[in-house]
């Protein structure tokens, strides 16, 4: 579950609703797996955020977290995902180069297109920099 709020006060109210719901339905939130993140607005980001509690336990603040296979970062860019995809491409390409070293160039190109071209990661490259590429 993801909760988005414009302020700490709004998030506290949402957490209180979650606690009430959980209590009335016999559920328990795993506070060890619960995290919060503050998105930066340009270069601005509050240095201090009052503690957030869930079931009287403080929630950890993180700079990034993985949600539905995508890394969400406080600076709201795709560099973490692009770096992960670049490393995965390198691993897959090296595996193909080792296993199919004796194949023709046409076969290697076909295998590369089939195993190394990801439609998902292609969408991440619209804002690439020379460093990332």
mmCIF file of N, CA and C in Angstrom:
data_model
loop_
_atom_site.group_PDB
_atom_site.id
_atom_site.type_symbol
_atom_site.label_atom_id
_atom_site.label_comp_id
_atom_site.label_asym_id
_atom_site.label_seq_id
_atom_site.Cartn_x
_atom_site.Cartn_y
_atom_site.Cartn_z
ATOM 1 N N UNK A 1 0.846 -1.164 0.000
ATOM 2 C CA UNK A 1 0.000 0.000 0.000
ATOM 3 C C UNK A 1 0.891 1.225 0.000
ATOM 4 N N UNK A 2 0.502 2.242 -0.745
ATOM 5 C CA UNK A 2 1.238 3.494 -0.791
ATOM 6 C C UNK A 2 0.301 4.611 -0.366
ATOM 7 N N UNK A 3 0.775 5.432 0.537
ATOM 8 C CA UNK A 3 0.029 6.611 0.957
ATOM 9 C C UNK A 3 0.790 7.837 0.487
ATOM 10 N N UNK A 4 0.113 8.751 -0.178
ATOM 11 C CA UNK A 4 0.721 10.002 -0.621
ATOM 12 C C UNK A 4 0.010 11.152 0.073
ATOM 13 N N UNK A 5 0.774 12.062 0.641
ATOM 14 C CA UNK A 5 0.180 13.177 1.367
ATOM 15 C C UNK A 5 0.982 14.450 1.097
ATOM 16 N N UNK A 6 0.308 15.593 1.099
ATOM 17 C CA UNK A 6 1.015 16.855 0.847
ATOM 18 C C UNK A 6 1.758 17.397 2.065
ATOM 19 N N UNK A 7 1.499 16.815 3.248
ATOM 20 C CA UNK A 7 2.158 17.305 4.458
ATOM 21 C C UNK A 7 2.282 16.169 5.471
ATOM 22 N N UNK A 8 3.096 16.410 6.485
ATOM 23 C CA UNK A 8 3.269 15.419 7.547
ATOM 24 C C UNK A 8 1.967 15.264 8.322
ATOM 25 N N UNK A 9 1.265 16.361 8.544
ATOM 26 C CA UNK A 9 -0.004 16.296 9.281
ATOM 27 C C UNK A 9 -1.023 15.439 8.533
ATOM 28 N N UNK A 10 -1.097 15.606 7.225
ATOM 29 C CA UNK A 10 -2.036 14.808 6.427
ATOM 30 C C UNK A 10 -1.656 13.334 6.451
ATOM 31 N N UNK A 11 -0.362 13.052 6.405
ATOM 32 C CA UNK A 11 0.094 11.665 6.460
ATOM 33 C C UNK A 11 -0.224 11.041 7.817
ATOM 34 N N UNK A 12 -0.070 11.811 8.875
ATOM 35 C CA UNK A 12 -0.403 11.307 10.217
ATOM 36 C C UNK A 12 -1.890 10.947 10.310
ATOM 37 N N UNK A 13 -2.741 11.766 9.711
ATOM 38 C CA UNK A 13 -4.180 11.463 9.711
ATOM 39 C C UNK A 13 -4.463 10.177 8.941
ATOM 40 N N UNK A 14 -3.789 10.002 7.811
ATOM 41 C CA UNK A 14 -3.981 8.796 7.010
ATOM 42 C C UNK A 14 -3.493 7.563 7.771
ATOM 43 N N UNK A 15 -2.362 7.687 8.460
ATOM 44 C CA UNK A 15 -1.849 6.573 9.261
ATOM 45 C C UNK A 15 -2.816 6.236 10.403
ATOM 46 N N UNK A 16 -3.437 7.251 10.990
ATOM 47 C CA UNK A 16 -4.412 7.006 12.059
ATOM 48 C C UNK A 16 -5.618 6.241 11.512
ATOM 49 N N UNK A 17 -6.055 6.574 10.299
ATOM 50 C CA UNK A 17 -7.161 5.840 9.669
ATOM 51 C C UNK A 17 -6.750 4.389 9.445
ATOM 52 N N UNK A 18 -5.532 4.175 8.970
ATOM 53 C CA UNK A 18 -5.035 2.811 8.752
ATOM 54 C C UNK A 18 -4.987 2.031 10.065
ATOM 55 N N UNK A 19 -4.504 2.666 11.126
ATOM 56 C CA UNK A 19 -4.441 1.994 12.426
ATOM 57 C C UNK A 19 -5.841 1.620 12.918
ATOM 58 N N UNK A 20 -6.792 2.519 12.769
ATOM 59 C CA UNK A 20 -8.167 2.248 13.201
ATOM 60 C C UNK A 20 -8.766 1.100 12.403
ATOM 61 N N UNK A 21 -8.550 1.127 11.094
ATOM 62 C CA UNK A 21 -9.073 0.060 10.239
ATOM 63 C C UNK A 21 -8.457 -1.287 10.632
ATOM 64 N N UNK A 22 -7.143 -1.294 10.802
ATOM 65 C CA UNK A 22 -6.457 -2.540 11.153
ATOM 66 C C UNK A 22 -6.953 -3.083 12.485
ATOM 67 N N UNK A 23 -7.130 -2.204 13.453
ATOM 68 C CA UNK A 23 -7.586 -2.622 14.770
ATOM 69 C C UNK A 23 -9.000 -3.217 14.710
ATOM 70 N N UNK A 24 -9.871 -2.578 13.928
ATOM 71 C CA UNK A 24 -11.257 -3.056 13.870
ATOM 72 C C UNK A 24 -11.419 -4.322 13.023
ATOM 73 N N UNK A 25 -10.422 -4.624 12.183
ATOM 74 C CA UNK A 25 -10.504 -5.814 11.328
ATOM 75 C C UNK A 25 -9.500 -6.909 11.706
ATOM 76 N N UNK A 26 -8.852 -6.746 12.830
ATOM 77 C CA UNK A 26 -7.925 -7.775 13.302
ATOM 78 C C UNK A 26 -6.660 -7.893 12.472
ATOM 79 N N UNK A 27 -6.209 -6.790 11.895
ATOM 80 C CA UNK A 27 -4.991 -6.794 11.077
ATOM 81 C C UNK A 27 -3.854 -6.129 11.836
ATOM 82 N N UNK A 28 -2.621 -6.456 11.426
ATOM 83 C CA UNK A 28 -1.442 -5.837 12.022
ATOM 84 C C UNK A 28 -0.509 -5.411 10.889
ATOM 85 N N UNK A 29 -0.116 -4.156 10.886
ATOM 86 C CA UNK A 29 0.851 -3.674 9.898
ATOM 87 C C UNK A 29 2.258 -4.059 10.350
ATOM 88 N N UNK A 30 3.082 -4.474 9.396
ATOM 89 C CA UNK A 30 4.463 -4.807 9.697
ATOM 90 C C UNK A 30 5.279 -3.516 9.634
ATOM 91 N N UNK A 31 5.568 -2.952 10.790
ATOM 92 C CA UNK A 31 6.262 -1.669 10.850
ATOM 93 C C UNK A 31 7.698 -1.791 10.344
ATOM 94 N N UNK A 32 8.287 -2.983 10.446
ATOM 95 C CA UNK A 32 9.651 -3.180 9.945
ATOM 96 C C UNK A 32 9.724 -2.998 8.431
ATOM 97 N N UNK A 33 8.627 -3.270 7.730
ATOM 98 C CA UNK A 33 8.586 -3.123 6.276
ATOM 99 C C UNK A 33 7.976 -1.794 5.843
ATOM 100 N N UNK A 34 7.612 -0.974 6.803
ATOM 101 C CA UNK A 34 6.976 0.310 6.506
ATOM 102 C C UNK A 34 8.039 1.396 6.442
ATOM 103 N N UNK A 35 7.974 2.194 5.385
ATOM 104 C CA UNK A 35 8.960 3.255 5.166
ATOM 105 C C UNK A 35 8.238 4.503 4.674
ATOM 106 N N UNK A 36 8.898 5.649 4.832
ATOM 107 C CA UNK A 36 8.359 6.862 4.229
ATOM 108 C C UNK A 36 9.484 7.606 3.523
ATOM 109 N N UNK A 37 9.080 8.430 2.570
ATOM 110 C CA UNK A 37 10.041 9.194 1.788
ATOM 111 C C UNK A 37 9.485 10.594 1.587
ATOM 112 N N UNK A 38 10.365 11.577 1.601
ATOM 113 C CA UNK A 38 9.987 12.953 1.336
ATOM 114 C C UNK A 38 10.550 13.301 -0.040
ATOM 115 N N UNK A 39 9.672 13.672 -0.963
ATOM 116 C CA UNK A 39 10.122 14.045 -2.305
ATOM 117 C C UNK A 39 10.718 15.438 -2.276
ATOM 118 N N UNK A 40 11.808 15.597 -3.005
ATOM 119 C CA UNK A 40 12.444 16.909 -3.115
ATOM 120 C C UNK A 40 11.700 17.736 -4.151
ATOM 121 N N UNK A 41 11.592 19.023 -3.877
ATOM 122 C CA UNK A 41 11.009 19.963 -4.836
ATOM 123 C C UNK A 41 12.157 20.814 -5.357
ATOM 124 N N UNK A 42 12.746 20.373 -6.473
ATOM 125 C CA UNK A 42 13.954 21.022 -6.973
ATOM 126 C C UNK A 42 15.093 20.731 -6.012
ATOM 127 N N UNK A 43 15.711 21.781 -5.490
ATOM 128 C CA UNK A 43 16.803 21.595 -4.527
ATOM 129 C C UNK A 43 16.285 21.664 -3.092
ATOM 130 N N UNK A 44 14.998 21.951 -2.939
ATOM 131 C CA UNK A 44 14.427 22.114 -1.605
ATOM 132 C C UNK A 44 13.968 20.774 -1.031
ATOM 133 N N UNK A 45 14.357 20.546 0.199
ATOM 134 C CA UNK A 45 13.911 19.360 0.929
ATOM 135 C C UNK A 45 14.076 19.655 2.411
ATOM 136 N N UNK A 46 13.025 19.430 3.195
ATOM 137 C CA UNK A 46 13.171 19.731 4.629
ATOM 138 C C UNK A 46 14.245 18.862 5.268
ATOM 139 N N UNK A 47 15.077 19.486 6.068
ATOM 140 C CA UNK A 47 16.136 18.749 6.756
ATOM 141 C C UNK A 47 15.563 17.933 7.908
ATOM 142 N N UNK A 48 14.550 18.473 8.554
ATOM 143 C CA UNK A 48 13.959 17.783 9.696
ATOM 144 C C UNK A 48 12.490 17.470 9.403
ATOM 145 N N UNK A 49 12.127 16.238 9.590
ATOM 146 C CA UNK A 49 10.735 15.813 9.492
ATOM 147 C C UNK A 49 10.391 15.187 10.836
ATOM 148 N N UNK A 50 9.319 15.672 11.482
ATOM 149 C CA UNK A 50 8.949 15.092 12.777
ATOM 150 C C UNK A 50 8.734 13.582 12.641
ATOM 151 N N UNK A 51 9.013 12.827 13.681
ATOM 152 C CA UNK A 51 8.865 11.368 13.599
ATOM 153 C C UNK A 51 7.443 10.961 13.221
ATOM 154 N N UNK A 52 7.350 9.955 12.374
ATOM 155 C CA UNK A 52 6.065 9.379 11.987
ATOM 156 C C UNK A 52 5.945 8.033 12.684
ATOM 157 N N UNK A 53 4.796 7.794 13.287
ATOM 158 C CA UNK A 53 4.594 6.570 14.060
ATOM 159 C C UNK A 53 3.465 5.743 13.463
ATOM 160 N N UNK A 54 3.646 4.439 13.491
ATOM 161 C CA UNK A 54 2.605 3.485 13.134
ATOM 162 C C UNK A 54 2.591 2.446 14.248
ATOM 163 N N UNK A 55 1.462 2.307 14.910
ATOM 164 C CA UNK A 55 1.354 1.423 16.082
ATOM 165 C C UNK A 55 2.389 1.783 17.146
ATOM 166 N N UNK A 56 2.560 3.078 17.367
ATOM 167 C CA UNK A 56 3.492 3.626 18.362
ATOM 168 C C UNK A 56 4.954 3.261 18.095
ATOM 169 N N UNK A 57 5.259 2.876 16.866
ATOM 170 C CA UNK A 57 6.635 2.564 16.473
ATOM 171 C C UNK A 57 7.048 3.520 15.360
ATOM 172 N N UNK A 58 8.257 4.069 15.474
ATOM 173 C CA UNK A 58 8.726 5.040 14.487
ATOM 174 C C UNK A 58 8.981 4.369 13.136
ATOM 175 N N UNK A 59 8.578 5.057 12.073
ATOM 176 C CA UNK A 59 8.770 4.570 10.709
ATOM 177 C C UNK A 59 10.095 5.114 10.182
ATOM 178 N N UNK A 60 10.837 4.278 9.450
ATOM 179 C CA UNK A 60 12.129 4.686 8.890
ATOM 180 C C UNK A 60 11.949 5.549 7.652
ATOM 181 N N UNK A 61 12.809 6.554 7.516
ATOM 182 C CA UNK A 61 12.838 7.408 6.323
ATOM 183 C C UNK A 61 13.849 6.833 5.344
ATOM 184 N N UNK A 62 13.470 6.765 4.067
ATOM 185 C CA UNK A 62 14.365 6.246 3.037
ATOM 186 C C UNK A 62 14.499 7.265 1.915
ATOM 187 N N UNK A 63 15.567 7.116 1.130
ATOM 188 C CA UNK A 63 15.780 7.986 -0.024
ATOM 189 C C UNK A 63 15.279 7.358 -1.308
ATOM 190 N N UNK A 64 15.051 6.025 -1.293
ATOM 191 C CA UNK A 64 14.507 5.324 -2.448
ATOM 192 C C UNK A 64 13.825 4.049 -1.971
ATOM 193 N N UNK A 65 12.857 3.583 -2.754
ATOM 194 C CA UNK A 65 12.229 2.299 -2.469
ATOM 195 C C UNK A 65 11.705 1.710 -3.764
ATOM 196 N N UNK A 66 11.560 0.411 -3.759
ATOM 197 C CA UNK A 66 11.115 -0.302 -4.951
ATOM 198 C C UNK A 66 9.610 -0.512 -4.862
ATOM 199 N N UNK A 67 8.901 -0.084 -5.915
ATOM 200 C CA UNK A 67 7.452 -0.230 -5.961
ATOM 201 C C UNK A 67 7.065 -0.760 -7.333
ATOM 202 N N UNK A 68 6.455 -1.935 -7.353
ATOM 203 C CA UNK A 68 6.027 -2.586 -8.599
ATOM 204 C C UNK A 68 7.174 -2.704 -9.600
ATOM 205 N N UNK A 69 8.369 -3.046 -9.110
ATOM 206 C CA UNK A 69 9.519 -3.268 -9.978
ATOM 207 C C UNK A 69 10.246 -2.009 -10.397
ATOM 208 N N UNK A 70 9.801 -0.854 -9.943
ATOM 209 C CA UNK A 70 10.425 0.416 -10.317
ATOM 210 C C UNK A 70 10.959 1.099 -9.066
ATOM 211 N N UNK A 71 12.164 1.636 -9.157
ATOM 212 C CA UNK A 71 12.744 2.343 -8.027
ATOM 213 C C UNK A 71 12.221 3.775 -8.014
ATOM 214 N N UNK A 72 11.589 4.163 -6.915
ATOM 215 C CA UNK A 72 11.107 5.521 -6.715
ATOM 216 C C UNK A 72 12.127 6.218 -5.835
ATOM 217 N N UNK A 73 12.589 7.385 -6.270
ATOM 218 C CA UNK A 73 13.611 8.121 -5.524
ATOM 219 C C UNK A 73 13.083 9.485 -5.109
ATOM 220 N N UNK A 74 13.712 10.044 -4.100
ATOM 221 C CA UNK A 74 13.268 11.349 -3.600
ATOM 222 C C UNK A 74 13.509 12.472 -4.604
ATOM 223 N N UNK A 75 14.442 12.273 -5.540
ATOM 224 C CA UNK A 75 14.701 13.305 -6.550
ATOM 225 C C UNK A 75 13.868 13.096 -7.809
ATOM 226 N N UNK A 76 13.066 12.033 -7.847
ATOM 227 C CA UNK A 76 12.101 11.764 -8.907
ATOM 228 C C UNK A 76 12.747 11.649 -10.289
ATOM 229 N N UNK A 77 13.829 10.881 -10.380
ATOM 230 C CA UNK A 77 14.411 10.596 -11.692
ATOM 231 C C UNK A 77 14.507 9.088 -11.884
ATOM 232 N N UNK A 78 14.886 8.672 -13.064
ATOM 233 C CA UNK A 78 14.943 7.241 -13.385
ATOM 234 C C UNK A 78 16.365 6.700 -13.411
ATOM 235 N N UNK A 79 17.321 7.432 -12.874
ATOM 236 C CA UNK A 79 18.716 7.014 -12.970
ATOM 237 C C UNK A 79 18.992 5.676 -12.295
ATOM 238 N N UNK A 80 18.327 5.385 -11.192
ATOM 239 C CA UNK A 80 18.542 4.105 -10.499
ATOM 240 C C UNK A 80 18.065 2.957 -11.382
ATOM 241 N N UNK A 81 16.870 3.113 -11.986
ATOM 242 C CA UNK A 81 16.356 2.075 -12.882
ATOM 243 C C UNK A 81 17.215 1.941 -14.137
ATOM 244 N N UNK A 82 17.662 3.069 -14.674
ATOM 245 C CA UNK A 82 18.494 3.015 -15.877
ATOM 246 C C UNK A 82 19.811 2.306 -15.589
ATOM 247 N N UNK A 83 20.393 2.574 -14.437
ATOM 248 C CA UNK A 83 21.648 1.911 -14.067
ATOM 249 C C UNK A 83 21.429 0.413 -13.889
ATOM 250 N N UNK A 84 20.321 0.032 -13.254
ATOM 251 C CA UNK A 84 20.002 -1.389 -13.058
ATOM 252 C C UNK A 84 19.812 -2.077 -14.406
ATOM 253 N N UNK A 85 19.097 -1.448 -15.320
ATOM 254 C CA UNK A 85 18.868 -2.028 -16.641
ATOM 255 C C UNK A 85 20.167 -2.118 -17.453
ATOM 256 N N UNK A 86 21.025 -1.101 -17.289
ATOM 257 C CA UNK A 86 22.311 -1.110 -18.008
ATOM 258 C C UNK A 86 23.176 -2.275 -17.542
ATOM 259 N N UNK A 87 23.197 -2.513 -16.224
ATOM 260 C CA UNK A 87 23.967 -3.646 -15.696
ATOM 261 C C UNK A 87 23.373 -4.974 -16.152
ATOM 262 N N UNK A 88 22.045 -5.074 -16.151
ATOM 263 C CA UNK A 88 21.393 -6.316 -16.586
ATOM 264 C C UNK A 88 21.667 -6.571 -18.063
ATOM 265 N N UNK A 89 21.666 -5.525 -18.877
ATOM 266 C CA UNK A 89 21.994 -5.663 -20.297
ATOM 267 C C UNK A 89 23.415 -6.176 -20.472
ATOM 268 N N UNK A 90 24.335 -5.639 -19.695
ATOM 269 C CA UNK A 90 25.728 -6.079 -19.778
ATOM 270 C C UNK A 90 25.851 -7.556 -19.427
ATOM 271 N N UNK A 91 25.158 -8.000 -18.389
ATOM 272 C CA UNK A 91 25.201 -9.406 -17.985
ATOM 273 C C UNK A 91 24.640 -10.299 -19.085
ATOM 274 N N UNK A 92 23.472 -9.921 -19.629
ATOM 275 C CA UNK A 92 22.852 -10.738 -20.680
ATOM 276 C C UNK A 92 23.715 -10.770 -21.941
ATOM 277 N N UNK A 93 24.277 -9.636 -22.328
ATOM 278 C CA UNK A 93 25.107 -9.584 -23.538
ATOM 279 C C UNK A 93 26.378 -10.429 -23.365
ATOM 280 N N UNK A 94 26.999 -10.363 -22.184
ATOM 281 C CA UNK A 94 28.198 -11.169 -21.935
ATOM 282 C C UNK A 94 27.882 -12.661 -21.941
ATOM 283 N N UNK A 95 26.714 -13.027 -21.399
ATOM 284 C CA UNK A 95 26.300 -14.430 -21.398
ATOM 285 C C UNK A 95 26.113 -14.921 -22.836
ATOM 286 N N UNK A 96 25.463 -14.114 -23.670
ATOM 287 C CA UNK A 96 25.272 -14.496 -25.074
ATOM 288 C C UNK A 96 26.613 -14.599 -25.804
ATOM 289 N N UNK A 97 27.499 -13.657 -25.537
ATOM 290 C CA UNK A 97 28.809 -13.673 -26.195
ATOM 291 C C UNK A 97 29.593 -14.934 -25.836
ATOM 292 N N UNK A 98 29.511 -15.374 -24.582
ATOM 293 C CA UNK A 98 30.222 -16.590 -24.164
ATOM 294 C C UNK A 98 29.581 -17.844 -24.753
ATOM 295 N N UNK A 99 28.275 -17.953 -24.614
ATOM 296 C CA UNK A 99 27.600 -19.192 -25.021
ATOM 297 C C UNK A 99 27.491 -19.372 -26.529
ATOM 298 N N UNK A 100 27.448 -18.293 -27.259
ATOM 299 C CA UNK A 100 27.228 -18.381 -28.703
ATOM 300 C C UNK A 100 28.382 -17.760 -29.488
ATOM 301 N N UNK A 101 29.590 -17.904 -28.966
ATOM 302 C CA UNK A 101 30.767 -17.305 -29.602
ATOM 303 C C UNK A 101 31.010 -17.850 -31.007
ATOM 304 N N UNK A 102 30.633 -19.088 -31.273
ATOM 305 C CA UNK A 102 30.918 -19.712 -32.572
ATOM 306 C C UNK A 102 29.784 -19.525 -33.586
ATOM 307 N N UNK A 103 28.715 -18.860 -33.199
ATOM 308 C CA UNK A 103 27.581 -18.652 -34.126
ATOM 309 C C UNK A 103 27.883 -17.520 -35.102
ATOM 310 N N UNK A 104 27.093 -17.463 -36.155
ATOM 311 C CA UNK A 104 27.267 -16.399 -37.143
ATOM 312 C C UNK A 104 26.799 -15.067 -36.576
ATOM 313 N N UNK A 105 27.202 -13.993 -37.234
ATOM 314 C CA UNK A 105 26.825 -12.654 -36.783
ATOM 315 C C UNK A 105 25.307 -12.465 -36.809
ATOM 316 N N UNK A 106 24.653 -13.010 -37.819
ATOM 317 C CA UNK A 106 23.195 -12.897 -37.928
ATOM 318 C C UNK A 106 22.498 -13.556 -36.737
ATOM 319 N N UNK A 107 22.971 -14.730 -36.344
ATOM 320 C CA UNK A 107 22.397 -15.430 -35.200
ATOM 321 C C UNK A 107 22.641 -14.615 -33.930
ATOM 322 N N UNK A 108 23.826 -14.066 -33.777
ATOM 323 C CA UNK A 108 24.135 -13.273 -32.586
ATOM 324 C C UNK A 108 23.244 -12.034 -32.504
ATOM 325 N N UNK A 109 23.022 -11.381 -33.629
ATOM 326 C CA UNK A 109 22.160 -10.188 -33.641
ATOM 327 C C UNK A 109 20.728 -10.563 -33.285
ATOM 328 N N UNK A 110 20.241 -11.665 -33.828
ATOM 329 C CA UNK A 110 18.887 -12.123 -33.525
ATOM 330 C C UNK A 110 18.750 -12.458 -32.048
ATOM 331 N N UNK A 111 19.741 -13.158 -31.492
ATOM 332 C CA UNK A 111 19.713 -13.493 -30.063
ATOM 333 C C UNK A 111 19.783 -12.235 -29.193
ATOM 334 N N UNK A 112 20.612 -11.279 -29.605
ATOM 335 C CA UNK A 112 20.730 -10.029 -28.859
ATOM 336 C C UNK A 112 19.393 -9.299 -28.837
ATOM 337 N N UNK A 113 18.745 -9.213 -29.983
ATOM 338 C CA UNK A 113 17.446 -8.526 -30.044
ATOM 339 C C UNK A 113 16.402 -9.239 -29.191
ATOM 340 N N UNK A 114 16.455 -10.573 -29.166
ATOM 341 C CA UNK A 114 15.465 -11.338 -28.417
ATOM 342 C C UNK A 114 15.698 -11.284 -26.912
ATOM 343 N N UNK A 115 16.950 -11.360 -26.471
ATOM 344 C CA UNK A 115 17.236 -11.475 -25.044
ATOM 345 C C UNK A 115 17.739 -10.195 -24.386
ATOM 346 N N UNK A 116 18.156 -9.240 -25.167
ATOM 347 C CA UNK A 116 18.764 -8.050 -24.561
ATOM 348 C C UNK A 116 17.955 -6.782 -24.794
ATOM 349 N N UNK A 117 16.978 -6.824 -25.652
ATOM 350 C CA UNK A 117 16.174 -5.642 -25.893
ATOM 351 C C UNK A 117 14.908 -5.763 -25.055
ATOM 352 N N UNK A 118 14.772 -4.863 -24.121
ATOM 353 C CA UNK A 118 13.617 -4.881 -23.232
ATOM 354 C C UNK A 118 12.711 -3.706 -23.560
ATOM 355 N N UNK A 119 11.456 -3.981 -23.844
ATOM 356 C CA UNK A 119 10.516 -2.903 -24.122
ATOM 357 C C UNK A 119 10.323 -2.029 -22.896
ATOM 358 N N UNK A 120 10.393 -2.635 -21.708
ATOM 359 C CA UNK A 120 10.230 -1.858 -20.481
ATOM 360 C C UNK A 120 11.354 -0.845 -20.329
ATOM 361 N N UNK A 121 12.584 -1.283 -20.464
ATOM 362 C CA UNK A 121 13.706 -0.382 -20.213
ATOM 363 C C UNK A 121 13.861 0.658 -21.306
ATOM 364 N N UNK A 122 13.359 0.390 -22.507
ATOM 365 C CA UNK A 122 13.473 1.363 -23.589
ATOM 366 C C UNK A 122 12.765 2.666 -23.233
ATOM 367 N N UNK A 123 11.676 2.576 -22.497
ATOM 368 C CA UNK A 123 10.945 3.790 -22.123
ATOM 369 C C UNK A 123 11.724 4.649 -21.131
ATOM 370 N N UNK A 124 12.683 4.064 -20.443
ATOM 371 C CA UNK A 124 13.468 4.825 -19.480
ATOM 372 C C UNK A 124 14.510 5.716 -20.151
ATOM 373 N N UNK A 125 14.791 5.481 -21.418
ATOM 374 C CA UNK A 125 15.889 6.176 -22.072
ATOM 375 C C UNK A 125 15.491 7.509 -22.688
ATOM 376 N N UNK A 126 14.249 7.953 -22.511
ATOM 377 C CA UNK A 126 13.835 9.189 -23.150
ATOM 378 C C UNK A 126 14.554 10.396 -22.581
ATOM 379 N N UNK A 127 15.029 10.320 -21.342
ATOM 380 C CA UNK A 127 15.720 11.434 -20.703
ATOM 381 C C UNK A 127 17.174 11.075 -20.397
ATOM 382 N N UNK A 128 17.790 10.257 -21.216
ATOM 383 C CA UNK A 128 19.124 9.774 -20.904
ATOM 384 C C UNK A 128 20.169 10.882 -21.027
ATOM 385 N N UNK A 129 21.256 10.674 -20.311
ATOM 386 C CA UNK A 129 22.416 11.531 -20.480
ATOM 387 C C UNK A 129 23.508 10.691 -21.102
ATOM 388 N N UNK A 130 24.526 11.319 -21.606
ATOM 389 C CA UNK A 130 25.619 10.600 -22.234
ATOM 390 C C UNK A 130 26.263 9.640 -21.238
ATOM 391 N N UNK A 131 26.369 10.061 -19.973
ATOM 392 C CA UNK A 131 26.963 9.210 -18.937
ATOM 393 C C UNK A 131 26.173 7.916 -18.778
ATOM 394 N N UNK A 132 24.842 8.004 -18.718
ATOM 395 C CA UNK A 132 24.012 6.829 -18.514
ATOM 396 C C UNK A 132 24.009 5.930 -19.722
ATOM 397 N N UNK A 133 24.010 6.530 -20.920
ATOM 398 C CA UNK A 133 24.000 5.711 -22.130
ATOM 399 C C UNK A 133 25.317 4.987 -22.260
#
